GROMACS .gro file of C-alpha atoms in nm:
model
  314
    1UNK     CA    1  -4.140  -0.144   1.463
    2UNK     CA    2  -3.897  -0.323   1.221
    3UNK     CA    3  -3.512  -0.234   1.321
    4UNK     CA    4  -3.306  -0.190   1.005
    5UNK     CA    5  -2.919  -0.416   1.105
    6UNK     CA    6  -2.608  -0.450   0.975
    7UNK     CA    7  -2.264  -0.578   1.153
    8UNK     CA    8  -2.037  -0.224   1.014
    9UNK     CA    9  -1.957  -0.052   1.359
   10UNK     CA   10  -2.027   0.292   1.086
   11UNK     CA   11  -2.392   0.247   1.033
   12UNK     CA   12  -2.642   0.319   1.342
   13UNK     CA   13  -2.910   0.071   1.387
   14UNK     CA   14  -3.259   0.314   1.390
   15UNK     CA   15  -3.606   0.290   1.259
   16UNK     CA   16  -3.517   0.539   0.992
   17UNK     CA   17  -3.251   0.604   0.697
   18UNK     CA   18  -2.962   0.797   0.903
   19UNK     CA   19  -2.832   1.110   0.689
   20UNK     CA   20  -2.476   1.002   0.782
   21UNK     CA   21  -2.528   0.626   0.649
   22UNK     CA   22  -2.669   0.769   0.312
   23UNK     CA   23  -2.363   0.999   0.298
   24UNK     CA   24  -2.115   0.708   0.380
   25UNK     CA   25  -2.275   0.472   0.137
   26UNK     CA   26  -2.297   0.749  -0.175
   27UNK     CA   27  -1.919   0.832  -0.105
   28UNK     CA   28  -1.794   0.512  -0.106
   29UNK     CA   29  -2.025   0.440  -0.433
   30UNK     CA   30  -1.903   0.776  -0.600
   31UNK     CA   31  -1.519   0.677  -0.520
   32UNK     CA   32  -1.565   0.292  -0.624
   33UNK     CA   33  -1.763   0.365  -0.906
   34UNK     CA   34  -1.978   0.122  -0.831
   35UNK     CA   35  -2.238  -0.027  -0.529
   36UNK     CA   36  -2.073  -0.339  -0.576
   37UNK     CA   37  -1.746  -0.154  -0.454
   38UNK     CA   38  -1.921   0.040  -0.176
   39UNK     CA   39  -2.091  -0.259  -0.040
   40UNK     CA   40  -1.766  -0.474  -0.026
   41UNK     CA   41  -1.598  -0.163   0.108
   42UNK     CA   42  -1.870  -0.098   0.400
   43UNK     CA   43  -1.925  -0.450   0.448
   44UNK     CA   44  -2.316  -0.398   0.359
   45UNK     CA   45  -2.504  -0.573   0.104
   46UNK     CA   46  -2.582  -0.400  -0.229
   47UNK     CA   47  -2.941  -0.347  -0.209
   48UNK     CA   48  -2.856  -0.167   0.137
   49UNK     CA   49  -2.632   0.026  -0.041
   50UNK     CA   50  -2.877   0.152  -0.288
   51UNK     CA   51  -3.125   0.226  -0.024
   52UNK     CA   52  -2.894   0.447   0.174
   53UNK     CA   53  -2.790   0.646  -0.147
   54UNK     CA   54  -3.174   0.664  -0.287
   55UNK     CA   55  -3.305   0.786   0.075
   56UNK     CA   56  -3.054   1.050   0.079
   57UNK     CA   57  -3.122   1.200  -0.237
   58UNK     CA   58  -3.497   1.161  -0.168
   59UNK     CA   59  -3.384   1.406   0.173
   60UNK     CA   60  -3.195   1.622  -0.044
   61UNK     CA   61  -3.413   1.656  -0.346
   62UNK     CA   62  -3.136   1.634  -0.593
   63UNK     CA   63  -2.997   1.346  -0.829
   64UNK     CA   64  -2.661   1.245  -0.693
   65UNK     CA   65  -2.569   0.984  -0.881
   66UNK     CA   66  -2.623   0.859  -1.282
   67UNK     CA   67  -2.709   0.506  -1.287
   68UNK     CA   68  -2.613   0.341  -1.625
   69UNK     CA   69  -2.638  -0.033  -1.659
   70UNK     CA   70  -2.210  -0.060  -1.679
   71UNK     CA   71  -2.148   0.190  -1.406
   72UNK     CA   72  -2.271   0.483  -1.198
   73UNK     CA   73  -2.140   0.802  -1.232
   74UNK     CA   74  -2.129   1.130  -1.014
   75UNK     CA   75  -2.380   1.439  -1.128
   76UNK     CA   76  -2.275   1.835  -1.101
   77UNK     CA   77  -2.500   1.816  -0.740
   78UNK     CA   78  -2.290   1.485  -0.625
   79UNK     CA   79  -1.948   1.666  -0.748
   80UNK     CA   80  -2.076   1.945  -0.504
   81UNK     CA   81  -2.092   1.695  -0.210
   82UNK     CA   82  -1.841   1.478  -0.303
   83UNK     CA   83  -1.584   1.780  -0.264
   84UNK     CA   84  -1.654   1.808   0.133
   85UNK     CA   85  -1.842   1.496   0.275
   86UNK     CA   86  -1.570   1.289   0.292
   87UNK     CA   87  -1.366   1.548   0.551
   88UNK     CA   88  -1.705   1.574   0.719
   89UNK     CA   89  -1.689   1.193   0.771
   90UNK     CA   90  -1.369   1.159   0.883
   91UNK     CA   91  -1.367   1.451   1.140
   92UNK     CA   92  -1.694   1.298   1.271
   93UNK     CA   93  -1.494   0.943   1.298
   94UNK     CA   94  -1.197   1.120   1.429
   95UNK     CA   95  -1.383   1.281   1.736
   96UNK     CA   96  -1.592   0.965   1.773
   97UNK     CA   97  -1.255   0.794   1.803
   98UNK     CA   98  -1.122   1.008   2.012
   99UNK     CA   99  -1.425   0.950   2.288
  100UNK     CA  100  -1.381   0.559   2.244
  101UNK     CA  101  -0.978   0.466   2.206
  102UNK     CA  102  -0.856   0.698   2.426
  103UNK     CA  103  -0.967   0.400   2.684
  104UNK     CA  104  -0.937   0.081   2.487
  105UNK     CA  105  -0.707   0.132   2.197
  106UNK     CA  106  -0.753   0.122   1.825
  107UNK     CA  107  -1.106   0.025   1.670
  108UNK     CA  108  -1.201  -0.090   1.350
  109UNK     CA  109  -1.094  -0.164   1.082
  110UNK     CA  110  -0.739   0.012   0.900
  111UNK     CA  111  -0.687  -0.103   0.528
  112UNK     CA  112  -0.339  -0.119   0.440
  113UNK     CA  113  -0.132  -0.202   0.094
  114UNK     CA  114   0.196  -0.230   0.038
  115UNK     CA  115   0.389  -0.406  -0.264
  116UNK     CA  116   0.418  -0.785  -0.236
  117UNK     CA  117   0.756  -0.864  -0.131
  118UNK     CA  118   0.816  -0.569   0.085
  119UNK     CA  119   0.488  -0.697   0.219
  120UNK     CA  120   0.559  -1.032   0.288
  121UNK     CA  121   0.921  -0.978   0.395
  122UNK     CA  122   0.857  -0.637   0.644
  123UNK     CA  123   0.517  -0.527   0.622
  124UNK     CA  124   0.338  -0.775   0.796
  125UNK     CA  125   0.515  -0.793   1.104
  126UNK     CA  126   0.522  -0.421   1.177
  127UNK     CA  127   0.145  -0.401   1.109
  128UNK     CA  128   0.163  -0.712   1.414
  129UNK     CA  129   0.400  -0.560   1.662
  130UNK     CA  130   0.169  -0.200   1.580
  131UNK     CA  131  -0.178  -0.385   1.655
  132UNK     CA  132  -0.031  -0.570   1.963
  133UNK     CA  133  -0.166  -0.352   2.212
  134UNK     CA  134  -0.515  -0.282   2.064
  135UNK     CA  135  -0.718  -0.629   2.060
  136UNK     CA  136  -1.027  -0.459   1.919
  137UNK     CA  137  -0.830  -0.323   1.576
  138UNK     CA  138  -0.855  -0.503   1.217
  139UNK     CA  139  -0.620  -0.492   0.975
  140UNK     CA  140  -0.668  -0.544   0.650
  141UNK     CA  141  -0.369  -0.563   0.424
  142UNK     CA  142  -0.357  -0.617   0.076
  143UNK     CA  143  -0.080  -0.738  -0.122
  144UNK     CA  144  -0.009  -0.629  -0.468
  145UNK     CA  145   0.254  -0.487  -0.712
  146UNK     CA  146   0.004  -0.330  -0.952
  147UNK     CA  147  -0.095   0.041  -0.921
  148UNK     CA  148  -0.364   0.016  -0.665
  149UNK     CA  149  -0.653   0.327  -0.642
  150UNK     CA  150  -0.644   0.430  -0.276
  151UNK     CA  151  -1.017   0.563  -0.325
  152UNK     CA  152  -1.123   0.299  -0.545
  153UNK     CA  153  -1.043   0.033  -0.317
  154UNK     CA  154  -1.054   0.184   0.036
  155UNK     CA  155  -0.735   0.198   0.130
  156UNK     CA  156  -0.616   0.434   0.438
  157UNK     CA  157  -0.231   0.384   0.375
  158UNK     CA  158   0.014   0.288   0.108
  159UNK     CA  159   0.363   0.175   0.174
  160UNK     CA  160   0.569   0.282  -0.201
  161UNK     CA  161   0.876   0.184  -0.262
  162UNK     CA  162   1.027   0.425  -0.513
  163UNK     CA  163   0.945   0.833  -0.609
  164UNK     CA  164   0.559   0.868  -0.644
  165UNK     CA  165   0.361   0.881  -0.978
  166UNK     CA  166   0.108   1.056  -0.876
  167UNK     CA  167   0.121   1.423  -0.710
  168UNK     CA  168  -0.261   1.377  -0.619
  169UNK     CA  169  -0.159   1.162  -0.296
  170UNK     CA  170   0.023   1.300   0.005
  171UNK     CA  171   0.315   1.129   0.162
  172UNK     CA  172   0.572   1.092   0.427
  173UNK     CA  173   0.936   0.969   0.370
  174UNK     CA  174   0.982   0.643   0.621
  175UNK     CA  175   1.304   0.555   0.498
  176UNK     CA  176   1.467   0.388   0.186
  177UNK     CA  177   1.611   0.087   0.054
  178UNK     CA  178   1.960  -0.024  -0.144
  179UNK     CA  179   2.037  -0.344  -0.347
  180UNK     CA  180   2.276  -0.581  -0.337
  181UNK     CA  181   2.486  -0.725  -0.674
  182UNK     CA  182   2.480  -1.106  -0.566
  183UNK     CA  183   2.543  -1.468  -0.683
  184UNK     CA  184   2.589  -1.790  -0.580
  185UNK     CA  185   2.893  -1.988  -0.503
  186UNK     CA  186   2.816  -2.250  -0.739
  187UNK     CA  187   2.770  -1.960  -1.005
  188UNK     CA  188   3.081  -1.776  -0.922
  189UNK     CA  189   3.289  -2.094  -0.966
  190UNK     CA  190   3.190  -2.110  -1.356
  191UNK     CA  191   3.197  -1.763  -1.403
  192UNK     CA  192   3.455  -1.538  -1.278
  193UNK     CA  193   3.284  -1.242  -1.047
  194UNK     CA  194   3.257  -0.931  -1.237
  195UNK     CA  195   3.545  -0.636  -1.130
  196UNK     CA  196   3.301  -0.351  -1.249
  197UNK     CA  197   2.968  -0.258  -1.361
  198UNK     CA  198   3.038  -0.328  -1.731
  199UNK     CA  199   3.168  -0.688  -1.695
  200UNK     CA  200   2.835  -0.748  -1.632
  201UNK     CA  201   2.752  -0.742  -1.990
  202UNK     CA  202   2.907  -1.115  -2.008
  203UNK     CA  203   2.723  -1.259  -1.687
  204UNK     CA  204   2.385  -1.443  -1.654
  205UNK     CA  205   2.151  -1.198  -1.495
  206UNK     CA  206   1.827  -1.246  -1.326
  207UNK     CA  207   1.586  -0.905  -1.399
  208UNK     CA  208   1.344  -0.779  -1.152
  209UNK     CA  209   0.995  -0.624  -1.351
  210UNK     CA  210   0.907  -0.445  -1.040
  211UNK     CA  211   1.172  -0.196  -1.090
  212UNK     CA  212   1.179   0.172  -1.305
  213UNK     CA  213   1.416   0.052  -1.598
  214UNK     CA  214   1.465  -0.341  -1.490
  215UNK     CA  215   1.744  -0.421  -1.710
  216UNK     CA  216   1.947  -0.076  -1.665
  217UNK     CA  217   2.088  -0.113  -1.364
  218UNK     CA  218   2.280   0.164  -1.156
  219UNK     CA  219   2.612   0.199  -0.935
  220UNK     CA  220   2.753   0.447  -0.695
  221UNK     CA  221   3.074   0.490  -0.623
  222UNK     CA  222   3.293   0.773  -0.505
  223UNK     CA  223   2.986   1.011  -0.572
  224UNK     CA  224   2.993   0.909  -0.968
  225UNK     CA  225   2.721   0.671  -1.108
  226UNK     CA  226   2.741   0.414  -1.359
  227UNK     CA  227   2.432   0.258  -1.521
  228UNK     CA  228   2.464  -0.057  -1.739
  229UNK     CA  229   2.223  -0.248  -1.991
  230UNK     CA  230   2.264  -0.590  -1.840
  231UNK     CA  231   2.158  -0.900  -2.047
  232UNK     CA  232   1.891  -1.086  -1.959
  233UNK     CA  233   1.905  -1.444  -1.838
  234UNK     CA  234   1.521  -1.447  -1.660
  235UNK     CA  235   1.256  -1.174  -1.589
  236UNK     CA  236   1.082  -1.203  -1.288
  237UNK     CA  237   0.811  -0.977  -1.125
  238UNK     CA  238   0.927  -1.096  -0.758
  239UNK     CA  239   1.236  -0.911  -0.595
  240UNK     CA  240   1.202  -1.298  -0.375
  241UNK     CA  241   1.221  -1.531  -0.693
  242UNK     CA  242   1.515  -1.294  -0.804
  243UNK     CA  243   1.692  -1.410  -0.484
  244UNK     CA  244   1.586  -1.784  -0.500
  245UNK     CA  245   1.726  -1.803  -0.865
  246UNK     CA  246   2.074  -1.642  -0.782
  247UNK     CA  247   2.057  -1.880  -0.443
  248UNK     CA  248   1.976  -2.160  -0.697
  249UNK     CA  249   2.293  -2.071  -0.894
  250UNK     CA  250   2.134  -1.939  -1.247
  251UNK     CA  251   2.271  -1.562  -1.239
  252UNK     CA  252   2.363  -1.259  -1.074
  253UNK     CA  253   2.104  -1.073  -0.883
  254UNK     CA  254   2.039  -0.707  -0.804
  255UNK     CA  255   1.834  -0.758  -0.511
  256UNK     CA  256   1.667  -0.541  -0.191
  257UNK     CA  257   1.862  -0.586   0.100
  258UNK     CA  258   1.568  -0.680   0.270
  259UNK     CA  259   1.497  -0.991   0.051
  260UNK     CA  260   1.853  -1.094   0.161
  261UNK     CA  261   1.788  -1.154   0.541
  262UNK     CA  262   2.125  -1.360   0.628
  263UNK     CA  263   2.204  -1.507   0.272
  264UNK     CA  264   2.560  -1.372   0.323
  265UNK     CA  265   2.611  -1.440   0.637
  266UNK     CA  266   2.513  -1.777   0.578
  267UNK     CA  267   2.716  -1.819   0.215
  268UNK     CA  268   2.415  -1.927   0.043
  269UNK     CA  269   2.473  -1.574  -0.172
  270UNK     CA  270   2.804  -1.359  -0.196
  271UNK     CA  271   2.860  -1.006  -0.269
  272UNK     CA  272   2.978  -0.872  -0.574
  273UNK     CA  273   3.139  -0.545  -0.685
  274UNK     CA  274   3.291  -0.431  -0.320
  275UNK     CA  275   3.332  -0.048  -0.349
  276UNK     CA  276   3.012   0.004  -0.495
  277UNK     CA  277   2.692   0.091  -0.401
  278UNK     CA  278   2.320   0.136  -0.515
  279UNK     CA  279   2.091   0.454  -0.546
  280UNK     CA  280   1.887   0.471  -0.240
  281UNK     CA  281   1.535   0.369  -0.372
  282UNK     CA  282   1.302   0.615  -0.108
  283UNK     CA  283   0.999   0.382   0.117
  284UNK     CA  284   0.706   0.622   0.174
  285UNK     CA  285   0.350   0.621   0.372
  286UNK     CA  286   0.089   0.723   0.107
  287UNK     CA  287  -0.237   0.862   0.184
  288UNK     CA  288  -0.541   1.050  -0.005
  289UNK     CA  289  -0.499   1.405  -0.052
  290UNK     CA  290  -0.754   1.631   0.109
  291UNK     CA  291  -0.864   1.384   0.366
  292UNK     CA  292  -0.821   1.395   0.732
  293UNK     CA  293  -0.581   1.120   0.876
  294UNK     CA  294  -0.772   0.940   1.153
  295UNK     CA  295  -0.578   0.872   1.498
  296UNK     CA  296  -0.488   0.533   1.403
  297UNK     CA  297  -0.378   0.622   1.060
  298UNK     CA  298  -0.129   0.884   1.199
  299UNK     CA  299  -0.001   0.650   1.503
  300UNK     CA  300   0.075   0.378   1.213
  301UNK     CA  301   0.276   0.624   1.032
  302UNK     CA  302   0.460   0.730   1.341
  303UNK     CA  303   0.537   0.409   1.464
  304UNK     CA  304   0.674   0.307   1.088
  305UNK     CA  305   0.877   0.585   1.119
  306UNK     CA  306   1.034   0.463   1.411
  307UNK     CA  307   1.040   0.052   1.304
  308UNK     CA  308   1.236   0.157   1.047
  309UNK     CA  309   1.439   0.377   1.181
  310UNK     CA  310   1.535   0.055   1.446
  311UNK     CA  311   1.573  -0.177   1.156
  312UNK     CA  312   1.809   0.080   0.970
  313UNK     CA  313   1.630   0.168   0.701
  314UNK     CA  314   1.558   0.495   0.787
   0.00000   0.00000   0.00000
């Protein structure tokens, strides 16, 4: 008897289709929009992929999905099961993952994005300190300052900087961020530093893309808040290359404090505007609406909560 294989820990190796493969690989096709997408996101081939989807709407009797030659789309019977397998999956992952970490820790595999920076600079080494003590976890975390799909790409978590787009995603508040006006030495001894937000109008100044409104840029002080146009010197997408320009002396900088680390301590970068202060821009765990948060999803969030909170930005 042949044994059908594959190396996801999801799929059960039998001589037959499994109902619960079929209904893994048709919502992970019906969310991607494609089986290319479901097979990269179950780490199965696409001919697999097809099978599982075909055999369960053989089972079923009903057309599930509309193949076209440019995509695949989702029928009034797939809508139908769309709307509840996916809970059904996850509470049948949750209790199987209650049975096997409760002994060894985390398993599989936890897909997290955050934006680049905030990635590079924080991100990664909470996801390491939170997958210390569970060997047999993956983590998967992808890097990117464009919108990213949550469904479309199969992503458990978000980390957003910033209020949410989208009311379609749930979320939970971690803890928030402030800027920093800064320049250079070497820049601040051919230009005189700027007393308040509008003598900024006659300064070099280096625009971040990533943010809202990048070249309005807002000040607190005394509970009142000023915004100024600022002119533009260079546009960057990259909070970092922000920083290295003002380090490297060609403007003023409205940076994360986070992209900072010991600049000024170290007088590579000094502070400008003393007095003032910057909107708190909210950092928040994102997560699909409607779906149930496995264990390891919810101890990630938890334990961000608390990283933060010990780094002070919470």
């Amino acid at each position: 008897m042949e044994m059908m294989w594959n190396d996801n820990p999801h799929f059960v190796r039998n001589d037959r289709m499994d109902m619960i493969d079929g209904l893994r690989a048709f919502v992970a096709t019906a969310e991607t929009g494609s089986f290319t997408g479901a097979a990269e996101r179950l780490g199965i081939s696409n001919r697999l992929t097809s099978k599982y989807v075909a055999e369960l709407e053989r089972r079923l009797g009903v057309r599930l999905l509309q193949r076209t030659t440019r995509k695949v789309g989702v029928t009034a019977s797939g809508e139908a099961l769309l709307a509840r397998a996916p809970a059904l999956l996850d509470e049948l992952d949750e209790m199987l993952a209650e049975v096997t970490e409760d002994g060894r820790g985390f398993t599989g595999t936890l897909r997290v994005s955050a934006p680049v920076t905030f990635g590079e600079k924080y991100v990664k080494d909470l996801l390491s300190r939170f997958a210390a003590p569970h060997p047999e976890l993956t983590i998967d975390l992808r890097l990117s300052d464009a919108y990213v799909d949550l469904a479309a790409d199969g992503i458990d978590l978000g980390f957003r900087i910033g209020e949410p787009a989208l009311s379609s995603l749930k979320r939970r508040k971690l803890g928030a961020i402030r800027s920093r006006l800064v320049a250079s030495p070497d820049y601040l001894a051919r230009h005189p530093a700027p007393a308040t937000p509008e003598d900024l109008a006659s300064h070099l100044c280096i625009v971040d893309t990533n943010r809202s409104d990048p070249a309005r840029w807002r000040f607190l002080r005394d509970g009142d808040t000023t915004t100024v146009r600022v002119p533009t010197r260079f546009m960057v997408n990259s909070a970092q290359v922000a920083r290295d320009l003002a380090v490297a002396g060609d403007g003023v900088a409205y940076c994360p404090v986070f992209v900072l680390g010991d600049d000024i301590e170290a007088g590579r970068l000094v502070p400008l505007l003393p007095g003032y202060d910057s909107p708190a821009r909210p950092i928040a765990a994102v997560w699909l609406e409607g779906r149930t948060l496995p264990r390891k999803t919810r101890a990630l969030i938890d334990f961000a909560v608390e990283d933060m909170r010990s780094s002070g930005m919470a």
